[in-house]
Short mmCIF file of N, CA, C and O in Angstrom, two decimals:
data_model
loop_
_atom_site.label_atom_id
_atom_site.label_comp_id
_atom_site.label_asym_id
_atom_site.label_seq_id
_atom_site.Cartn_x
_atom_site.Cartn_y
_atom_site.Cartn_z
N UNK A 845 6.70 5.59 -89.48
CA UNK A 845 6.38 5.86 -88.57
C UNK A 845 7.66 5.54 -87.36
O UNK A 845 8.23 4.45 -87.54
N UNK A 846 8.02 6.65 -86.39
CA UNK A 846 9.38 6.44 -85.89
C UNK A 846 8.79 5.87 -84.25
O UNK A 846 7.94 5.48 -84.05
N UNK A 847 10.01 5.11 -83.77
CA UNK A 847 9.86 4.61 -82.34
C UNK A 847 9.17 5.64 -81.53
O UNK A 847 8.22 5.10 -80.66
N UNK A 848 9.61 6.60 -81.46
CA UNK A 848 8.66 7.71 -80.31
C UNK A 848 7.21 7.86 -80.59
O UNK A 848 6.52 7.39 -79.71
N UNK A 849 6.78 7.95 -82.11
CA UNK A 849 5.47 7.84 -82.12
C UNK A 849 4.87 6.28 -81.76
O UNK A 849 3.66 6.44 -81.16
N UNK A 850 5.23 5.25 -82.29
CA UNK A 850 4.86 3.98 -81.55
C UNK A 850 4.61 3.91 -79.87
O UNK A 850 3.69 3.58 -79.64
N UNK A 851 5.76 4.33 -79.09
CA UNK A 851 5.85 4.50 -78.02
C UNK A 851 4.43 5.40 -77.43
O UNK A 851 3.82 4.97 -76.50
N UNK A 852 4.68 6.41 -77.99
CA UNK A 852 3.65 7.30 -77.63
C UNK A 852 2.23 6.87 -78.01
O UNK A 852 1.07 7.16 -76.71
N UNK A 853 1.69 6.15 -79.11
CA UNK A 853 0.41 5.53 -79.50
C UNK A 853 0.36 4.41 -78.20
O UNK A 853 -0.60 4.20 -77.51
N UNK A 854 1.40 3.24 -77.95
CA UNK A 854 1.09 2.39 -77.01
C UNK A 854 0.87 2.82 -75.89
O UNK A 854 -0.01 2.26 -75.12
N UNK A 855 1.59 3.67 -75.33
CA UNK A 855 1.36 4.50 -73.83
C UNK A 855 -0.18 5.12 -73.77
O UNK A 855 -0.66 5.03 -72.73
N UNK A 856 -0.51 5.73 -74.79
CA UNK A 856 -2.03 6.28 -74.85
C UNK A 856 -2.87 5.26 -74.78
O UNK A 856 -4.17 5.31 -73.95
N UNK A 857 -2.83 3.93 -75.36
CA UNK A 857 -3.72 3.08 -75.31
C UNK A 857 -3.61 2.30 -74.01
O UNK A 857 -4.44 2.01 -73.40
N UNK A 858 -2.53 2.07 -73.63
CA UNK A 858 -2.50 1.65 -71.96
C UNK A 858 -3.15 2.44 -70.91
O UNK A 858 -4.07 2.01 -70.10
N UNK A 859 -3.11 3.90 -71.29
CA UNK A 859 -3.84 4.76 -70.27
C UNK A 859 -5.39 4.91 -70.48
O UNK A 859 -5.95 4.64 -69.71
N UNK A 860 -5.44 4.70 -71.81
CA UNK A 860 -6.99 4.68 -71.97
C UNK A 860 -7.76 3.28 -71.74
O UNK A 860 -8.82 3.16 -71.21
N UNK A 861 -7.15 2.23 -71.80
CA UNK A 861 -7.50 0.80 -71.26
C UNK A 861 -7.77 1.01 -69.33
O UNK A 861 -8.50 0.47 -68.77
N UNK A 862 -6.57 1.78 -69.31
CA UNK A 862 -6.73 1.65 -67.75
C UNK A 862 -7.91 2.57 -67.22
O UNK A 862 -8.25 2.34 -66.22
N UNK A 863 -8.00 3.63 -67.86
CA UNK A 863 -8.79 4.30 -67.11
C UNK A 863 -10.20 3.80 -67.82
O UNK A 863 -11.17 3.79 -67.10
N UNK A 864 -10.58 3.06 -68.55
CA UNK A 864 -11.86 2.67 -68.56
C UNK A 864 -12.14 1.09 -67.99
O UNK A 864 -13.01 0.93 -67.41
N UNK A 865 -11.39 0.62 -67.46
CA UNK A 865 -10.96 -0.20 -66.63
C UNK A 865 -11.42 0.29 -65.27
O UNK A 865 -12.37 -0.64 -64.52
N UNK A 866 -10.78 1.35 -64.80
CA UNK A 866 -11.20 1.87 -63.62
C UNK A 866 -12.88 2.38 -63.96
O UNK A 866 -13.43 2.33 -62.92
N UNK A 867 -13.71 2.89 -64.98
CA UNK A 867 -14.79 3.38 -65.08
C UNK A 867 -15.51 2.07 -64.58
O UNK A 867 -16.71 2.11 -64.22
N UNK A 868 -15.13 1.04 -65.41
CA UNK A 868 -16.07 -0.03 -65.34
C UNK A 868 -16.18 -0.43 -64.20
O UNK A 868 -16.99 -1.12 -63.50
N UNK A 869 -14.87 -0.61 -63.25
CA UNK A 869 -15.05 -1.21 -61.91
C UNK A 869 -15.95 -0.24 -60.87
O UNK A 869 -16.40 -0.67 -60.14
N UNK A 870 -15.61 1.43 -61.23
CA UNK A 870 -16.34 2.22 -60.47
C UNK A 870 -17.76 1.86 -60.53
O UNK A 870 -18.78 1.73 -59.84
N UNK A 871 -18.17 1.76 -61.77
CA UNK A 871 -19.68 1.26 -62.39
C UNK A 871 -20.48 -0.03 -61.68
O UNK A 871 -21.28 -0.01 -61.26
N UNK A 872 -19.11 -0.99 -61.66
CA UNK A 872 -19.95 -2.34 -60.79
C UNK A 872 -20.23 -2.06 -59.45
O UNK A 872 -20.96 -2.63 -58.90
N UNK A 873 -19.34 -0.93 -58.76
CA UNK A 873 -19.67 -0.90 -57.53
C UNK A 873 -20.93 0.17 -57.12
O UNK A 873 -21.56 -0.52 -56.52
N UNK A 874 -20.92 0.90 -58.23
CA UNK A 874 -22.40 1.46 -58.09
C UNK A 874 -23.56 0.91 -58.25
O UNK A 874 -24.35 0.44 -57.57
N UNK A 875 -23.66 -0.33 -59.23
CA UNK A 875 -24.36 -1.32 -59.21
C UNK A 875 -24.82 -2.01 -58.13
O UNK A 875 -25.88 -2.52 -57.50
N UNK A 876 -23.32 -2.36 -57.27
CA UNK A 876 -23.70 -2.99 -56.38
C UNK A 876 -24.01 -2.74 -55.26
O UNK A 876 -24.46 -2.89 -54.17
N UNK A 877 -24.11 -1.00 -54.93
CA UNK A 877 -24.57 -0.43 -53.89
C UNK A 877 -26.12 0.26 -54.07
O UNK A 877 -26.55 0.78 -53.36
N UNK A 878 -26.13 0.27 -55.51
CA UNK A 878 -27.38 1.23 -55.69
C UNK A 878 -28.49 0.04 -55.58
O UNK A 878 -29.18 -0.76 -54.73
N UNK A 879 -29.62 0.14 -56.63
CA UNK A 879 -30.63 -0.85 -56.85
C UNK A 879 -30.14 -2.55 -56.63
O UNK A 879 -29.18 -2.63 -57.12
N UNK A 880 -31.08 -3.06 -56.52
CA UNK A 880 -30.48 -4.52 -56.46
C UNK A 880 -30.46 -5.07 -58.00
O UNK A 880 -31.23 -4.97 -58.63
N UNK A 881 -29.39 -5.19 -58.26
CA UNK A 881 -29.12 -5.74 -59.57
C UNK A 881 -29.64 -7.33 -59.66
O UNK A 881 -29.35 -7.88 -58.74
N UNK A 882 -29.87 -7.25 -60.87
CA UNK A 882 -30.43 -8.74 -61.36
C UNK A 882 -28.79 -9.59 -61.23
O UNK A 882 -27.97 -9.00 -61.64
N UNK A 883 -29.06 -10.86 -61.53
CA UNK A 883 -27.91 -11.82 -61.54
C UNK A 883 -27.27 -11.53 -63.32
O UNK A 883 -25.90 -11.19 -63.32
N UNK A 884 -28.27 -11.17 -64.24
CA UNK A 884 -27.61 -10.92 -65.46
C UNK A 884 -26.77 -9.14 -65.47
O UNK A 884 -25.75 -9.43 -66.24
N UNK A 885 -27.45 -8.45 -64.75
CA UNK A 885 -26.68 -7.09 -64.62
C UNK A 885 -25.27 -7.40 -64.21
O UNK A 885 -24.10 -6.77 -64.64
N UNK A 886 -25.00 -8.11 -62.92
CA UNK A 886 -23.62 -8.29 -62.44
C UNK A 886 -22.87 -9.19 -63.33
O UNK A 886 -21.57 -8.96 -63.09
N UNK A 887 -23.48 -9.82 -63.92
CA UNK A 887 -22.52 -10.90 -64.95
C UNK A 887 -22.12 -10.00 -65.93
O UNK A 887 -21.14 -10.30 -66.14
N UNK A 888 -22.86 -9.39 -66.30
CA UNK A 888 -22.36 -8.72 -67.79
C UNK A 888 -21.20 -7.28 -67.03
O UNK A 888 -20.10 -7.04 -67.88
N UNK A 889 -21.43 -6.74 -66.03
CA UNK A 889 -20.67 -5.49 -65.52
C UNK A 889 -19.25 -6.61 -65.22
O UNK A 889 -18.07 -5.90 -65.53
N UNK A 890 -19.35 -7.56 -64.52
CA UNK A 890 -18.02 -8.15 -64.64
C UNK A 890 -17.49 -8.93 -65.95
O UNK A 890 -16.38 -8.55 -66.01
N UNK A 891 -18.17 -9.02 -66.92
CA UNK A 891 -17.54 -9.36 -67.90
C UNK A 891 -16.62 -8.46 -68.49
O UNK A 891 -15.67 -8.30 -68.99
N UNK A 892 -17.74 -6.96 -68.62
CA UNK A 892 -17.07 -5.98 -69.35
C UNK A 892 -15.70 -5.48 -68.53
O UNK A 892 -14.68 -5.00 -68.99
N UNK A 893 -15.68 -5.76 -66.92
CA UNK A 893 -14.74 -5.27 -66.30
C UNK A 893 -13.75 -6.33 -66.34
O UNK A 893 -12.12 -5.57 -66.58
N UNK A 894 -13.84 -7.42 -66.78
CA UNK A 894 -12.40 -8.23 -66.91
C UNK A 894 -12.15 -8.11 -68.22
O UNK A 894 -10.78 -8.21 -68.47
N UNK A 895 -13.03 -7.63 -69.58
CA UNK A 895 -12.44 -7.37 -70.86
C UNK A 895 -11.33 -6.27 -70.60
O UNK A 895 -10.39 -6.02 -71.07
N UNK A 896 -12.04 -5.23 -70.27
CA UNK A 896 -11.37 -3.92 -69.70
C UNK A 896 -9.88 -4.18 -69.25
O UNK A 896 -8.99 -3.80 -69.59
N UNK A 897 -9.85 -4.85 -67.99
CA UNK A 897 -8.95 -5.45 -67.50
C UNK A 897 -7.97 -5.73 -68.60
O UNK A 897 -6.59 -5.80 -68.35
N UNK A 898 -8.28 -6.95 -68.89
CA UNK A 898 -7.30 -7.72 -69.92
C UNK A 898 -6.83 -6.64 -71.13
O UNK A 898 -5.53 -6.83 -71.54
N UNK A 899 -7.74 -5.70 -71.58
CA UNK A 899 -6.94 -4.91 -72.55
C UNK A 899 -6.19 -3.95 -71.88
O UNK A 899 -4.98 -3.58 -72.52
N UNK A 900 -6.37 -3.30 -70.55
CA UNK A 900 -5.26 -2.71 -69.97
C UNK A 900 -3.83 -3.32 -69.81
O UNK A 900 -2.83 -2.90 -70.34
N UNK A 901 -3.98 -4.70 -69.49
CA UNK A 901 -2.84 -5.89 -69.29
C UNK A 901 -2.06 -5.55 -70.72
O UNK A 901 -1.17 -5.39 -70.72
N UNK A 902 -2.92 -6.11 -71.48
CA UNK A 902 -2.23 -6.08 -72.84
C UNK A 902 -1.61 -4.84 -73.35
O UNK A 902 -0.30 -4.90 -74.31
N UNK A 903 -2.19 -3.70 -73.31
CA UNK A 903 -1.50 -2.65 -73.85
C UNK A 903 -0.38 -2.41 -72.72
O UNK A 903 0.71 -1.38 -73.19
N UNK A 904 -0.46 -2.30 -71.71
CA UNK A 904 0.79 -2.23 -70.60
C UNK A 904 2.02 -3.39 -71.06
O UNK A 904 2.98 -2.60 -71.55
N UNK A 905 1.71 -4.46 -71.50
CA UNK A 905 2.64 -5.18 -72.16
C UNK A 905 3.20 -4.50 -73.72
O UNK A 905 4.54 -4.62 -73.60
N UNK A 906 2.43 -3.95 -74.40
CA UNK A 906 2.88 -3.72 -75.57
C UNK A 906 3.40 -2.61 -75.69
O UNK A 906 4.50 -2.49 -76.01
N UNK A 907 3.22 -1.81 -74.62
CA UNK A 907 3.92 -0.30 -74.09
C UNK A 907 5.48 -0.96 -73.64
O UNK A 907 6.50 -0.15 -74.07
N UNK A 908 5.58 -1.66 -72.72
CA UNK A 908 6.79 -2.00 -72.32
C UNK A 908 7.58 -2.72 -73.44
O UNK A 908 8.74 -2.23 -73.76
N UNK A 909 7.47 -3.63 -74.06
CA UNK A 909 7.98 -3.80 -74.93
C UNK A 909 8.32 -3.32 -76.35
O UNK A 909 9.22 -2.87 -76.58
N UNK A 910 7.68 -2.19 -76.70
CA UNK A 910 8.00 -1.16 -77.43
C UNK A 910 8.97 -0.25 -76.81
O UNK A 910 10.18 0.11 -77.69
N UNK A 911 8.88 0.27 -75.22
CA UNK A 911 10.11 0.80 -75.03
C UNK A 911 11.25 0.16 -74.79
O UNK A 911 12.49 0.50 -74.95
N UNK A 912 11.27 -1.00 -74.54
CA UNK A 912 12.44 -1.71 -74.61
C UNK A 912 12.90 -2.17 -76.53
O UNK A 912 14.38 -2.32 -76.20
N UNK A 913 12.10 -2.20 -77.07
CA UNK A 913 12.89 -2.21 -78.35
C UNK A 913 13.70 -0.81 -79.10
O UNK A 913 14.48 -0.79 -79.24
N UNK A 914 12.90 -0.09 -78.21
CA UNK A 914 13.41 1.42 -78.74
C UNK A 914 14.92 1.75 -78.03
O UNK A 914 15.76 2.23 -78.30
N UNK A 915 14.82 1.16 -76.60
CA UNK A 915 15.93 1.41 -75.55
C UNK A 915 17.42 0.63 -76.64
O UNK A 915 18.34 1.01 -76.51
N UNK A 916 16.69 -0.70 -77.17
CA UNK A 916 17.99 -1.40 -77.50
C UNK A 916 18.49 -0.94 -78.72
O UNK A 916 19.63 -0.97 -79.28
N UNK A 917 17.45 -0.57 -79.58
CA UNK A 917 17.64 0.42 -80.90
C UNK A 917 18.90 1.55 -80.59
O UNK A 917 19.72 1.81 -81.28
N UNK A 918 18.21 2.04 -80.10
CA UNK A 918 19.21 3.39 -79.31
C UNK A 918 20.79 2.95 -78.83
O UNK A 918 21.53 3.43 -79.20
N UNK A 919 20.70 1.82 -78.07
CA UNK A 919 21.77 1.34 -77.71
C UNK A 919 22.75 0.63 -78.68
O UNK A 919 24.23 0.70 -78.67
N UNK A 920 22.40 0.25 -79.83
CA UNK A 920 22.83 -0.30 -81.03
C UNK A 920 23.50 1.06 -81.80
O UNK A 920 24.10 1.14 -82.07
N UNK A 921 22.85 1.94 -81.82
CA UNK A 921 23.28 2.88 -82.49
C UNK A 921 24.37 4.00 -81.72
O UNK A 921 25.35 4.10 -82.35
N UNK A 922 24.38 3.69 -80.49
CA UNK A 922 25.40 4.19 -79.80
C UNK A 922 26.44 3.37 -79.92
O UNK A 922 27.37 4.30 -79.98
N UNK A 923 26.37 2.07 -79.83
CA UNK A 923 27.78 1.42 -79.96
C UNK A 923 28.40 1.87 -81.17
O UNK A 923 29.43 1.79 -81.85
N UNK A 924 27.49 1.90 -82.38
CA UNK A 924 27.82 2.19 -83.93
C UNK A 924 28.60 3.63 -84.08
O UNK A 924 30.07 3.66 -84.72
N UNK A 925 27.86 4.38 -83.48
CA UNK A 925 28.72 5.66 -83.10
C UNK A 925 30.30 5.68 -82.44
O UNK A 925 30.92 6.35 -82.80
N UNK A 926 30.14 4.94 -81.41
CA UNK A 926 31.17 4.50 -80.91
C UNK A 926 32.63 4.09 -81.47
O UNK A 926 33.44 4.43 -81.46
N UNK A 927 31.88 3.04 -82.62
CA UNK A 927 32.71 2.24 -83.24
C UNK A 927 33.55 3.32 -84.24
O UNK A 927 34.49 2.75 -84.39
N UNK A 928 32.55 4.10 -84.62
CA UNK A 928 33.27 4.84 -85.85
C UNK A 928 34.10 6.07 -85.21
O UNK A 928 35.45 6.15 -85.74
N UNK A 929 33.45 6.67 -84.15
CA UNK A 929 34.66 7.58 -83.35
C UNK A 929 36.06 6.84 -83.12
O UNK A 929 36.94 7.14 -83.06
N UNK A 930 36.01 5.37 -82.42
CA UNK A 930 37.07 5.06 -82.16
C UNK A 930 37.99 4.81 -83.45
O UNK A 930 39.41 4.38 -83.20
N UNK A 931 37.58 4.76 -84.72
CA UNK A 931 38.39 3.85 -85.57
C UNK A 931 38.56 5.52 -86.46
O UNK A 931 38.99 5.37 -87.37
N UNK A 932 38.16 6.83 -85.85
CA UNK A 932 38.52 7.99 -86.61
C UNK A 932 37.61 8.06 -87.67
O UNK A 932 37.85 9.13 -88.72
N UNK A 933 36.54 7.82 -88.14
CA UNK A 933 35.59 7.93 -89.32
C UNK A 933 34.74 9.40 -89.39
O UNK A 933 33.91 9.50 -87.85
N UNK A 934 35.08 9.99 -89.99
CA UNK A 934 34.20 11.16 -90.15
C UNK A 934 34.50 12.11 -88.83
O UNK A 934 35.83 12.33 -88.37
N UNK A 935 33.35 12.70 -88.59
CA UNK A 935 33.55 13.61 -87.12
C UNK A 935 33.41 13.18 -85.61
O UNK A 935 32.49 12.71 -85.34
N UNK A 936 34.92 12.64 -85.47
CA UNK A 936 34.96 12.13 -84.25
C UNK A 936 34.29 12.37 -83.14
O UNK A 936 33.31 11.91 -82.58
N UNK A 937 33.97 13.66 -83.16
CA UNK A 937 33.41 14.32 -81.96
C UNK A 937 31.69 14.46 -81.88
O UNK A 937 31.18 14.37 -80.95
N UNK A 938 31.51 14.57 -83.06
CA UNK A 938 30.06 14.40 -83.73
C UNK A 938 29.39 12.93 -83.17
O UNK A 938 28.43 12.73 -82.77
N UNK A 939 30.29 11.76 -83.71
CA UNK A 939 29.94 10.72 -83.21
C UNK A 939 30.06 10.45 -81.59
O UNK A 939 28.96 9.68 -81.31
N UNK A 940 30.47 11.04 -81.03
CA UNK A 940 30.56 11.01 -79.58
C UNK A 940 29.39 11.56 -79.07
O UNK A 940 28.79 11.16 -78.09
N UNK A 941 29.17 12.50 -79.25
CA UNK A 941 27.79 13.31 -79.15
C UNK A 941 26.80 12.45 -79.38
O UNK A 941 25.74 12.26 -78.66
N UNK A 942 26.65 12.20 -80.58
CA UNK A 942 25.56 11.23 -81.04
C UNK A 942 25.54 9.75 -79.73
O UNK A 942 24.41 9.27 -79.66
N UNK A 943 26.51 9.40 -79.89
CA UNK A 943 26.72 8.17 -78.71
C UNK A 943 26.12 8.65 -77.55
O UNK A 943 25.03 7.61 -77.09
N UNK A 944 26.56 9.67 -77.24
CA UNK A 944 25.94 9.68 -75.96
C UNK A 944 24.45 10.27 -75.89
O UNK A 944 23.74 9.83 -74.81
N UNK A 945 23.58 10.64 -77.09
CA UNK A 945 22.23 11.27 -77.12
C UNK A 945 21.50 9.92 -77.48
O UNK A 945 20.58 9.75 -76.55
N UNK A 946 22.07 8.77 -77.85
CA UNK A 946 21.51 7.39 -78.07
C UNK A 946 21.58 6.78 -76.71
O UNK A 946 20.47 6.25 -76.52
N UNK A 947 22.59 6.77 -76.04
CA UNK A 947 22.26 6.53 -74.31
C UNK A 947 21.63 6.85 -73.55
O UNK A 947 21.11 6.49 -73.05
N UNK A 948 21.28 8.36 -73.47
CA UNK A 948 20.46 9.11 -72.95
C UNK A 948 19.05 8.23 -73.46
O UNK A 948 18.20 8.20 -72.36
N UNK A 949 18.84 8.67 -74.77
CA UNK A 949 17.50 7.97 -75.15
C UNK A 949 16.87 6.55 -74.83
O UNK A 949 16.16 5.95 -74.36
N UNK A 950 18.04 5.67 -74.64
CA UNK A 950 18.05 4.23 -74.42
C UNK A 950 17.76 4.24 -72.86
O UNK A 950 16.47 3.31 -72.55
N UNK A 951 18.20 5.34 -71.99
CA UNK A 951 17.61 5.43 -70.60
C UNK A 951 16.61 5.85 -70.20
O UNK A 951 15.67 5.26 -69.50
N UNK A 952 15.97 6.61 -71.24
CA UNK A 952 14.65 7.28 -70.91
C UNK A 952 13.64 6.13 -71.51
O UNK A 952 12.58 5.70 -70.62
N UNK A 953 14.27 5.33 -72.06
CA UNK A 953 13.28 4.21 -72.74
C UNK A 953 13.06 2.97 -71.78
O UNK A 953 12.06 2.41 -71.43
N UNK A 954 14.22 2.76 -71.08
CA UNK A 954 14.12 1.88 -70.10
C UNK A 954 13.22 2.58 -68.61
O UNK A 954 12.49 1.71 -68.25
N UNK A 955 13.67 3.36 -68.39
CA UNK A 955 12.77 4.11 -67.43
C UNK A 955 11.30 4.06 -68.05
O UNK A 955 10.35 3.98 -66.76
N UNK A 956 10.85 4.57 -69.14
CA UNK A 956 9.27 4.18 -69.65
C UNK A 956 8.78 3.03 -69.25
O UNK A 956 7.87 2.93 -68.85
N UNK A 957 9.44 2.18 -69.76
CA UNK A 957 9.31 0.40 -69.65
C UNK A 957 9.14 0.40 -68.26
O UNK A 957 8.01 -0.39 -67.67
N UNK A 958 10.08 0.49 -67.07
CA UNK A 958 9.60 0.85 -66.01
C UNK A 958 8.33 1.40 -65.32
O UNK A 958 7.64 0.32 -64.44
N UNK A 959 8.07 2.46 -65.77
CA UNK A 959 6.78 2.88 -65.61
C UNK A 959 5.58 2.15 -66.28
O UNK A 959 4.60 2.21 -64.97
N UNK A 960 5.84 2.04 -66.95
CA UNK A 960 4.62 0.93 -67.71
C UNK A 960 4.47 -0.21 -66.79
O UNK A 960 3.57 -0.59 -66.78
N UNK A 961 5.49 -0.84 -66.31
CA UNK A 961 5.54 -2.01 -65.40
C UNK A 961 5.04 -1.74 -64.22
O UNK A 961 4.00 -2.40 -63.93
N UNK A 962 5.10 -0.56 -63.49
CA UNK A 962 4.60 -0.08 -62.73
C UNK A 962 3.04 -0.16 -62.60
O UNK A 962 1.98 -0.40 -61.73
N UNK A 963 2.66 0.86 -63.55
CA UNK A 963 1.45 0.83 -63.76
C UNK A 963 0.40 -0.30 -64.35
O UNK A 963 -0.64 -0.57 -63.66
N UNK A 964 1.44 -1.42 -64.52
CA UNK A 964 0.52 -2.64 -65.06
C UNK A 964 0.42 -3.29 -63.49
O UNK A 964 -0.63 -3.82 -63.36
N UNK A 965 1.13 -3.10 -62.60
CA UNK A 965 1.37 -3.19 -61.25
C UNK A 965 -0.01 -3.20 -60.44
O UNK A 965 -0.73 -3.65 -59.84
N UNK A 966 -0.09 -1.96 -60.83
CA UNK A 966 -1.12 -1.05 -59.96
C UNK A 966 -2.27 -1.56 -60.53
O UNK A 966 -3.26 -1.35 -59.62
N UNK A 967 -2.62 -1.59 -61.84
CA UNK A 967 -3.65 -1.94 -62.33
C UNK A 967 -3.92 -3.48 -62.23
O UNK A 967 -5.48 -3.56 -61.61
N UNK A 968 -3.15 -4.20 -62.02
CA UNK A 968 -3.49 -5.58 -61.36
C UNK A 968 -3.84 -5.28 -59.83
O UNK A 968 -4.62 -6.16 -59.35
N UNK A 969 -3.09 -4.89 -58.89
CA UNK A 969 -3.67 -4.78 -57.50
C UNK A 969 -5.18 -4.35 -57.72
O UNK A 969 -5.91 -4.78 -56.63
N UNK A 970 -5.50 -3.28 -58.21
CA UNK A 970 -6.81 -2.52 -58.40
C UNK A 970 -7.74 -3.80 -58.71
O UNK A 970 -8.80 -3.65 -58.35
N UNK A 971 -7.08 -4.72 -59.99
CA UNK A 971 -8.05 -5.52 -60.35
C UNK A 971 -8.39 -6.60 -59.42
O UNK A 971 -9.81 -6.87 -59.59
N UNK A 972 -7.46 -6.92 -58.12
CA UNK A 972 -7.74 -7.87 -57.44
C UNK A 972 -8.70 -7.38 -56.36
O UNK A 972 -9.48 -8.37 -55.70
N UNK A 973 -8.83 -6.07 -55.97
CA UNK A 973 -10.24 -5.30 -55.45
C UNK A 973 -11.47 -5.50 -56.26
O UNK A 973 -12.27 -5.03 -55.10
N UNK A 974 -11.54 -5.72 -57.29
CA UNK A 974 -12.80 -5.64 -57.93
C UNK A 974 -13.35 -6.73 -57.76
O UNK A 974 -13.06 -8.20 -57.52
#
């Protein structure tokens, strides 16, 4: 399994957890606004919402960590290609191109990690409103 696949799967889990969290928060609001819920209804809804929020938080953390690990791996690969090019090993121009591609992938990974952090922060703000 490559890092992009791991990253996609982690991001998908984070999105699903966030979606489920929102659904549960909406359901809790419906319960509060509809029939008079009993204490047990409200307690169960709250527990489910809290659990979903925790799963979303964990998924975001895993996604961020995965993006960061992938970015670091790309940075190491770029450094190796630069090293080989600097020493004239093999096709120097190909090494330069590969190094640049790895730096671009690293930058994309860092951007994805930042996006996941923003999504986690947004989820936390929504949690505060529940």
